[in-house]
């Protein structure tokens, strides 16, 4: 079967207005602006208001992406939502979003792959576009991480923020758009980044609440090591599958977890640091949403030009890795 190409026809992102600065966090836990900036690069993050949920962030980012693509909501055939902070475990965020957007013709499903979610969503959606099954797929990655943050744990509560990023996928010529990808999971490390009491293994109970086990737990040190090793590995596989080398890369849109991880990846991949997009100073780690937000900003401020190669690299809970190369074609 001859496969079609799959391009990103529109992008959009949204972050809530409320800003939580490092100075604000100094009043909550024993931390300092100096420690947070020097260990992570983060200066502030956004917080979802009480009267909104993840699907509201997803809806706003989606509307902006649909607008950018010139696509009406009722023309969307499939919605893929990537999130670890779904409004409810079920129905999934994608189904809630279908209703909020008025995407009446769309099928929906969620991906729960943590911080790799935006890349996973694009790669998954591309399968439907490339085979000819669908012509318009909406991928949205959205997180309300402040809802699952343990505000008594200084090693994690300074890291996370809320936001959403979206992309509309459409067919294009083979050889444009998504050129190649690679994915991998190292499931043995799942315990290092999880919500211990969030499902059938340990249904939330009083003990779980008392121990903050219904909130995000992370062994930052282990995840840091896995990310620094895993990012060059999956990036090189994605580039090989796409038929390009490091020299062909114009931009790296990587999961925004820690400036030190971004710097280490640039160094190990021999890619100039100025090509590696960083916005975590303003938003912190927004898990699945981070690459969607970064890609949207890169496009909207005019840096991303048609024909350029974007290398996307995600890493996170699972432990999951995902890389993709896109030749920008908008
Ligand atoms: O999005 C999914 C993927 N996530 C990631 O990629 C995160 C990966 N991990 C990281 O980015 C880093 O491991 C962290 C930023 C989470 C932590 O940085 P670190 O340099 O690995 O610090 P550490 O955990 O080794 O802690 C060093 C010290 C400890 O004190 P002692 O034991 O040396 O006295 C911590 O207690 O820093 C202390 N510490 C803090 N101090 C002030 C930890 N958190 C804080 C804090 N403020 N917020």
Tab-separated table of C-alpha atoms and ligand atoms in Angstrom:
chain	number	residue	atom	x	y	z
A	1	UNK	CA	0.000	0.000	0.000
A	2	UNK	CA	1.289	3.479	-0.873
A	3	UNK	CA	1.168	5.602	2.240
A	4	UNK	CA	0.300	9.275	2.240
A	5	UNK	CA	2.343	11.849	4.130
A	6	UNK	CA	1.019	13.455	7.314
A	7	UNK	CA	1.601	17.121	8.105
A	8	UNK	CA	0.768	19.410	10.977
A	9	UNK	CA	-1.761	21.805	9.453
A	10	UNK	CA	-2.391	23.884	12.583
A	11	UNK	CA	-1.003	24.362	16.085
A	12	UNK	CA	-2.327	26.028	19.214
A	13	UNK	CA	-1.595	26.205	22.910
A	14	UNK	CA	-3.049	27.627	26.078
A	15	UNK	CA	-1.819	28.256	29.607
A	16	UNK	CA	-3.943	29.537	32.490
A	17	UNK	CA	-3.391	33.135	33.613
A	18	UNK	CA	-2.463	32.579	37.265
A	19	UNK	CA	1.309	32.616	37.784
A	20	UNK	CA	3.005	30.818	40.687
A	21	UNK	CA	6.545	32.140	41.118
A	22	UNK	CA	9.504	30.629	42.919
A	23	UNK	CA	9.048	33.356	45.539
A	24	UNK	CA	5.478	32.100	46.098
A	25	UNK	CA	6.814	28.567	46.608
A	26	UNK	CA	9.332	29.810	49.181
A	27	UNK	CA	6.285	30.536	51.380
A	28	UNK	CA	4.909	26.989	50.997
A	29	UNK	CA	7.969	24.717	51.342
A	30	UNK	CA	11.605	24.968	52.450
A	31	UNK	CA	13.069	26.014	49.103
A	32	UNK	CA	14.629	29.019	47.395
A	33	UNK	CA	14.519	30.737	44.036
A	34	UNK	CA	18.272	30.141	43.811
A	35	UNK	CA	17.908	26.346	44.294
A	36	UNK	CA	15.023	26.010	41.846
A	37	UNK	CA	16.682	28.088	39.101
A	38	UNK	CA	20.104	26.473	39.467
A	39	UNK	CA	18.751	22.888	39.614
A	40	UNK	CA	15.953	23.176	37.033
A	41	UNK	CA	15.890	26.528	35.186
A	42	UNK	CA	12.271	27.101	36.256
A	43	UNK	CA	11.238	30.582	37.463
A	44	UNK	CA	7.445	30.380	37.350
A	45	UNK	CA	4.584	28.129	36.319
A	46	UNK	CA	0.853	28.498	35.571
A	47	UNK	CA	-1.989	27.218	37.742
A	48	UNK	CA	-5.434	26.177	36.542
A	49	UNK	CA	-8.331	28.038	38.231
A	50	UNK	CA	-10.670	26.100	40.550
A	51	UNK	CA	-13.597	26.293	38.135
A	52	UNK	CA	-11.693	24.688	35.231
A	53	UNK	CA	-10.484	21.166	34.445
A	54	UNK	CA	-7.954	19.640	32.078
A	55	UNK	CA	-10.555	19.454	29.292
A	56	UNK	CA	-11.024	23.247	29.486
A	57	UNK	CA	-7.307	23.809	28.837
A	58	UNK	CA	-7.475	21.212	26.062
A	59	UNK	CA	-10.518	22.908	24.516
A	60	UNK	CA	-8.839	26.322	24.363
A	61	UNK	CA	-5.623	24.936	22.819
A	62	UNK	CA	-7.699	22.865	20.373
A	63	UNK	CA	-9.783	25.865	19.261
A	64	UNK	CA	-6.579	27.779	18.541
A	65	UNK	CA	-5.118	24.861	16.538
A	66	UNK	CA	-8.340	24.359	14.569
A	67	UNK	CA	-8.444	28.081	13.866
A	68	UNK	CA	-4.824	28.017	12.690
A	69	UNK	CA	-5.613	25.094	10.370
A	70	UNK	CA	-8.840	26.660	9.106
A	71	UNK	CA	-10.770	23.564	10.189
A	72	UNK	CA	-14.237	23.547	11.793
A	73	UNK	CA	-14.764	21.348	14.857
A	74	UNK	CA	-17.398	19.263	13.078
A	75	UNK	CA	-14.873	18.388	10.347
A	76	UNK	CA	-12.599	16.577	12.833
A	77	UNK	CA	-12.788	12.803	12.437
A	78	UNK	CA	-10.625	11.717	15.366
A	79	UNK	CA	-9.542	13.349	18.627
A	80	UNK	CA	-6.565	11.941	20.503
A	81	UNK	CA	-6.036	13.444	23.957
A	82	UNK	CA	-2.793	12.799	25.814
A	83	UNK	CA	-2.969	13.411	29.553
A	84	UNK	CA	-2.204	11.912	32.953
A	85	UNK	CA	-4.639	14.316	34.587
A	86	UNK	CA	-7.892	13.463	32.826
A	87	UNK	CA	-10.975	15.202	34.265
A	88	UNK	CA	-12.112	11.698	35.281
A	89	UNK	CA	-10.464	8.291	34.787
A	90	UNK	CA	-13.430	7.640	32.533
A	91	UNK	CA	-14.891	9.043	30.426
A	92	UNK	CA	-11.574	10.152	29.006
A	93	UNK	CA	-10.649	13.768	28.302
A	94	UNK	CA	-10.979	13.207	24.541
A	95	UNK	CA	-14.665	12.290	24.909
A	96	UNK	CA	-15.350	15.273	27.184
A	97	UNK	CA	-13.531	17.454	24.671
A	98	UNK	CA	-15.593	16.127	21.753
A	99	UNK	CA	-18.661	17.528	23.474
A	100	UNK	CA	-17.053	20.838	24.520
A	101	UNK	CA	-15.769	21.508	20.980
A	102	UNK	CA	-18.925	20.330	19.237
A	103	UNK	CA	-16.823	17.863	17.226
A	104	UNK	CA	-19.888	15.769	16.566
A	105	UNK	CA	-18.373	13.475	13.941
A	106	UNK	CA	-15.194	12.637	15.819
A	107	UNK	CA	-14.145	9.315	17.311
A	108	UNK	CA	-12.036	9.743	20.439
A	109	UNK	CA	-9.489	8.060	22.657
A	110	UNK	CA	-6.933	9.025	25.291
A	111	UNK	CA	-3.236	8.245	25.620
A	112	UNK	CA	-1.784	7.936	29.119
A	113	UNK	CA	1.916	7.978	28.347
A	114	UNK	CA	2.989	10.890	30.530
A	115	UNK	CA	5.444	13.393	29.159
A	116	UNK	CA	5.846	11.685	25.773
A	117	UNK	CA	2.110	12.161	25.110
A	118	UNK	CA	2.264	14.899	22.465
A	119	UNK	CA	4.706	12.947	20.276
A	120	UNK	CA	2.796	9.702	20.851
A	121	UNK	CA	-0.397	11.486	19.811
A	122	UNK	CA	1.136	12.804	16.584
A	123	UNK	CA	2.633	9.430	15.691
A	124	UNK	CA	-0.629	7.620	16.486
A	125	UNK	CA	-2.766	10.133	14.610
A	126	UNK	CA	-0.411	9.963	11.630
A	127	UNK	CA	-1.151	6.253	11.220
A	128	UNK	CA	-4.808	7.096	10.469
A	129	UNK	CA	-3.826	9.901	8.083
A	130	UNK	CA	-1.121	7.944	6.265
A	131	UNK	CA	-3.336	4.916	5.615
A	132	UNK	CA	-6.142	7.132	4.313
A	133	UNK	CA	-8.552	6.196	7.106
A	134	UNK	CA	-9.014	9.843	8.178
A	135	UNK	CA	-8.218	13.272	6.703
A	136	UNK	CA	-8.443	15.414	9.851
A	137	UNK	CA	-7.154	14.359	13.238
A	138	UNK	CA	-6.916	16.598	16.301
A	139	UNK	CA	-4.131	15.781	18.760
A	140	UNK	CA	-4.191	17.593	22.086
A	141	UNK	CA	-1.964	17.189	25.122
A	142	UNK	CA	-3.254	18.840	28.275
A	143	UNK	CA	-2.377	18.685	31.952
A	144	UNK	CA	-3.599	20.075	35.255
A	145	UNK	CA	-0.565	18.812	37.164
A	146	UNK	CA	-1.114	21.204	40.075
A	147	UNK	CA	-4.162	19.026	40.904
A	148	UNK	CA	-1.915	15.993	41.524
A	149	UNK	CA	0.988	17.867	43.117
A	150	UNK	CA	2.073	16.986	46.654
A	151	UNK	CA	2.513	20.507	48.019
A	152	UNK	CA	4.432	19.164	51.040
A	153	UNK	CA	7.170	17.587	48.857
A	154	UNK	CA	9.723	20.246	47.912
A	155	UNK	CA	11.512	17.875	45.538
A	156	UNK	CA	8.483	17.743	43.198
A	157	UNK	CA	6.124	20.641	43.942
A	158	UNK	CA	8.509	23.225	42.504
A	159	UNK	CA	8.607	21.499	39.117
A	160	UNK	CA	5.139	21.277	37.659
A	161	UNK	CA	2.652	23.579	35.944
A	162	UNK	CA	-0.567	23.452	33.928
A	163	UNK	CA	-1.212	23.980	30.211
A	164	UNK	CA	-2.176	22.473	26.862
A	165	UNK	CA	-0.854	22.149	23.313
A	166	UNK	CA	-2.691	20.938	20.217
A	167	UNK	CA	-2.046	20.056	16.574
A	168	UNK	CA	-4.318	19.351	13.609
A	169	UNK	CA	-3.039	16.587	11.335
A	170	UNK	CA	-3.866	16.400	7.619
A	171	UNK	CA	-2.566	14.447	4.613
A	172	UNK	CA	0.340	15.734	2.537
A	173	UNK	CA	2.808	14.388	-0.020
A	174	UNK	CA	4.986	11.468	1.044
A	175	UNK	CA	8.341	12.861	2.134
A	176	UNK	CA	6.862	15.904	3.915
A	177	UNK	CA	5.463	16.288	7.413
A	178	UNK	CA	6.248	13.374	9.722
A	179	UNK	CA	9.365	11.748	8.262
A	180	UNK	CA	10.096	9.144	10.920
A	181	UNK	CA	9.763	8.278	14.576
A	182	UNK	CA	10.948	5.920	17.306
A	183	UNK	CA	9.372	4.833	20.580
A	184	UNK	CA	10.523	2.727	23.493
A	185	UNK	CA	9.363	1.851	26.987
A	186	UNK	CA	11.559	0.760	29.885
A	187	UNK	CA	8.760	-0.538	32.085
A	188	UNK	CA	11.054	-1.801	34.853
A	189	UNK	CA	11.445	1.839	35.927
A	190	UNK	CA	7.729	2.615	36.231
A	191	UNK	CA	7.843	2.914	40.017
A	192	UNK	CA	10.128	5.948	39.808
A	193	UNK	CA	7.391	8.235	38.458
A	194	UNK	CA	3.786	7.446	39.325
A	195	UNK	CA	0.714	8.126	41.432
A	196	UNK	CA	0.920	5.118	43.806
A	197	UNK	CA	-2.764	5.165	44.735
A	198	UNK	CA	-4.672	5.964	41.572
A	199	UNK	CA	-6.105	2.732	40.224
A	200	UNK	CA	-6.887	-0.908	40.925
A	201	UNK	CA	-3.509	-1.640	42.521
A	202	UNK	CA	-4.318	0.688	45.404
A	203	UNK	CA	-7.724	2.347	45.157
A	204	UNK	CA	-7.527	5.713	46.943
A	205	UNK	CA	-8.375	5.301	50.646
A	206	UNK	CA	-7.758	7.224	53.882
A	207	UNK	CA	-4.258	5.782	54.263
A	208	UNK	CA	-3.391	6.862	50.719
A	209	UNK	CA	-4.624	10.381	51.338
A	210	UNK	CA	-2.747	10.605	54.665
A	211	UNK	CA	0.474	9.475	52.943
A	212	UNK	CA	-0.029	11.764	49.893
A	213	UNK	CA	-0.075	8.581	47.794
A	214	UNK	CA	-2.883	9.957	45.631
A	215	UNK	CA	-0.423	12.607	44.437
A	216	UNK	CA	2.506	12.469	42.030
A	217	UNK	CA	5.619	10.684	43.300
A	218	UNK	CA	8.962	10.996	41.514
A	219	UNK	CA	12.434	9.684	42.188
A	220	UNK	CA	13.971	12.651	40.395
A	221	UNK	CA	17.504	11.350	40.524
A	222	UNK	CA	16.665	8.061	38.725
A	223	UNK	CA	14.451	9.780	36.161
A	224	UNK	CA	17.153	12.362	35.503
A	225	UNK	CA	19.722	9.633	34.740
A	226	UNK	CA	17.272	7.737	32.506
A	227	UNK	CA	16.386	10.912	30.618
A	228	UNK	CA	19.984	11.932	29.984
A	229	UNK	CA	20.753	8.441	28.622
A	230	UNK	CA	17.417	7.883	26.886
A	231	UNK	CA	17.046	11.147	24.977
A	232	UNK	CA	20.099	10.755	22.675
A	233	UNK	CA	19.220	7.065	22.158
A	234	UNK	CA	15.639	7.689	21.005
A	235	UNK	CA	16.543	10.885	19.118
A	236	UNK	CA	19.177	9.045	17.046
A	237	UNK	CA	16.718	6.227	16.285
A	238	UNK	CA	14.071	8.725	15.159
A	239	UNK	CA	16.584	10.586	12.958
A	240	UNK	CA	17.774	7.306	11.415
A	241	UNK	CA	14.193	6.255	10.647
A	242	UNK	CA	13.559	9.694	9.147
A	243	UNK	CA	16.691	9.488	6.994
A	244	UNK	CA	18.340	12.589	8.473
A	245	UNK	CA	21.367	13.319	10.660
A	246	UNK	CA	22.064	15.782	13.471
A	247	UNK	CA	23.313	18.300	10.901
A	248	UNK	CA	19.888	18.405	9.246
A	249	UNK	CA	18.109	19.352	12.471
A	250	UNK	CA	16.925	22.979	12.593
A	251	UNK	CA	15.028	22.821	15.895
A	252	UNK	CA	14.786	20.430	18.814
A	253	UNK	CA	11.450	20.529	20.609
A	254	UNK	CA	12.058	18.405	23.679
A	255	UNK	CA	10.029	17.691	26.778
A	256	UNK	CA	10.538	20.629	29.132
A	257	UNK	CA	11.537	18.960	32.406
A	258	UNK	CA	14.864	20.480	33.376
A	259	UNK	CA	17.269	22.896	31.672
A	260	UNK	CA	20.142	20.595	32.645
A	261	UNK	CA	18.516	17.760	30.640
A	262	UNK	CA	18.039	20.067	27.618
A	263	UNK	CA	21.695	21.121	27.834
A	264	UNK	CA	22.925	17.533	28.237
A	265	UNK	CA	20.904	16.426	25.197
A	266	UNK	CA	22.304	19.245	23.037
A	267	UNK	CA	25.797	18.311	24.146
A	268	UNK	CA	25.437	14.555	23.570
A	269	UNK	CA	23.683	14.995	20.221
A	270	UNK	CA	26.200	17.644	19.075
A	271	UNK	CA	23.351	20.045	18.295
A	272	UNK	CA	23.868	23.770	18.997
A	273	UNK	CA	22.088	24.707	22.251
A	274	UNK	CA	20.327	27.646	20.541
A	275	UNK	CA	18.441	25.126	18.381
A	276	UNK	CA	17.023	23.441	21.502
A	277	UNK	CA	13.789	25.200	22.452
A	278	UNK	CA	13.427	26.087	26.119
A	279	UNK	CA	10.408	27.696	27.743
A	280	UNK	CA	10.414	25.926	31.103
A	281	UNK	CA	11.592	29.127	32.761
A	282	UNK	CA	7.999	30.399	32.277
A	283	UNK	CA	5.870	27.248	32.500
A	284	UNK	CA	7.846	24.607	34.417
A	285	UNK	CA	7.180	20.992	33.510
A	286	UNK	CA	3.710	20.617	31.972
A	287	UNK	CA	4.185	16.896	31.184
A	288	UNK	CA	2.434	15.868	27.935
A	289	UNK	CA	1.575	19.484	27.111
A	290	UNK	CA	5.131	20.806	27.190
A	291	UNK	CA	6.181	19.926	23.646
A	292	UNK	CA	2.856	21.122	22.214
A	293	UNK	CA	3.269	24.497	23.894
A	294	UNK	CA	6.920	24.764	22.812
A	295	UNK	CA	6.117	23.865	19.184
A	296	UNK	CA	3.288	26.395	19.068
A	297	UNK	CA	5.527	29.177	20.403
A	298	UNK	CA	8.290	28.287	17.937
A	299	UNK	CA	5.815	28.514	15.057
A	300	UNK	CA	3.941	31.611	16.210
A	301	UNK	CA	6.992	33.759	16.826
A	302	UNK	CA	8.080	33.138	13.221
A	303	UNK	CA	11.217	31.098	13.854
A	304	UNK	CA	9.865	27.880	12.311
A	305	UNK	CA	9.965	27.977	8.505
A	306	UNK	CA	8.601	25.603	5.888
A	307	UNK	CA	11.086	22.896	4.921
A	308	UNK	CA	12.887	23.003	8.285
A	309	UNK	CA	13.376	19.831	10.301
A	310	UNK	CA	12.005	19.674	13.828
A	311	UNK	CA	13.268	16.892	16.065
A	312	UNK	CA	10.786	16.166	18.855
A	313	UNK	CA	11.920	14.131	21.871
A	314	UNK	CA	9.826	13.119	24.863
A	315	UNK	CA	10.621	11.138	27.996
A	316	UNK	CA	8.726	10.382	31.171
A	317	UNK	CA	6.423	8.131	33.179
A	318	UNK	CA	6.549	4.522	32.107
A	319	UNK	CA	9.531	5.033	31.640
A	320	UNK	CA	8.577	6.033	28.084
A	321	UNK	CA	10.677	7.523	25.311
A	322	UNK	CA	9.430	8.913	22.001
A	323	UNK	CA	11.136	10.800	19.180
A	324	UNK	CA	9.837	12.127	15.875
A	325	UNK	CA	11.189	14.150	12.969
A	326	UNK	CA	8.870	16.551	11.172
A	327	UNK	CA	9.680	18.454	7.981
A	328	UNK	CA	7.570	21.558	8.523
A	329	UNK	CA	4.959	21.840	5.806
A	330	UNK	CA	2.262	24.354	6.655
B	1	LIG	O1	8.558	15.044	33.394
B	1	LIG	C1	8.971	13.744	33.634
B	1	LIG	C2	10.420	13.628	33.687
B	1	LIG	N1	10.941	14.278	34.857
B	1	LIG	C3	12.210	14.630	34.898
B	1	LIG	O2	12.901	14.506	33.926
B	1	LIG	C4	12.789	15.148	36.195
B	1	LIG	C5	14.189	14.616	36.330
B	1	LIG	N2	14.824	14.990	37.592
B	1	LIG	C6	15.234	16.244	37.836
B	1	LIG	O3	15.022	17.153	37.049
B	1	LIG	C7	16.046	16.465	39.071
B	1	LIG	O4	16.401	15.224	39.633
B	1	LIG	C8	15.309	17.314	40.153
B	1	LIG	C9	15.180	18.739	39.679
B	1	LIG	C10	13.959	16.716	40.449
B	1	LIG	C11	16.148	17.331	41.435
B	1	LIG	O5	17.440	17.852	41.171
B	1	LIG	P1	18.743	17.104	41.746
B	1	LIG	O6	19.901	17.924	41.374
B	1	LIG	O7	18.672	15.689	41.245
B	1	LIG	O8	18.536	17.198	43.291
B	1	LIG	P2	18.458	16.021	44.344
B	1	LIG	O9	17.144	15.354	44.291
B	1	LIG	O10	19.696	15.165	44.204
B	1	LIG	O11	18.570	16.822	45.700
B	1	LIG	C12	19.762	17.547	46.052
B	1	LIG	C13	19.497	18.255	47.364
B	1	LIG	C14	18.928	17.346	48.451
B	1	LIG	O12	19.469	17.749	49.685
B	1	LIG	P3	20.664	16.914	50.346
B	1	LIG	O13	20.150	15.523	50.531
B	1	LIG	O14	21.816	17.005	49.377
B	1	LIG	O15	20.898	17.645	51.621
B	1	LIG	C15	17.459	17.681	48.436
B	1	LIG	O16	16.826	17.460	49.688
B	1	LIG	O17	18.546	19.298	47.175
B	1	LIG	C16	17.485	19.145	48.110
B	1	LIG	N3	16.256	19.616	47.470
B	1	LIG	C17	15.860	20.883	47.553
B	1	LIG	N4	16.368	21.976	48.152
B	1	LIG	C18	15.719	23.135	48.020
B	1	LIG	C19	15.387	18.914	46.704
B	1	LIG	N5	14.396	19.716	46.286
B	1	LIG	C20	14.675	20.951	46.795
B	1	LIG	C21	14.038	22.187	46.689
B	1	LIG	N6	14.575	23.262	47.322
B	1	LIG	N7	12.912	22.380	45.986
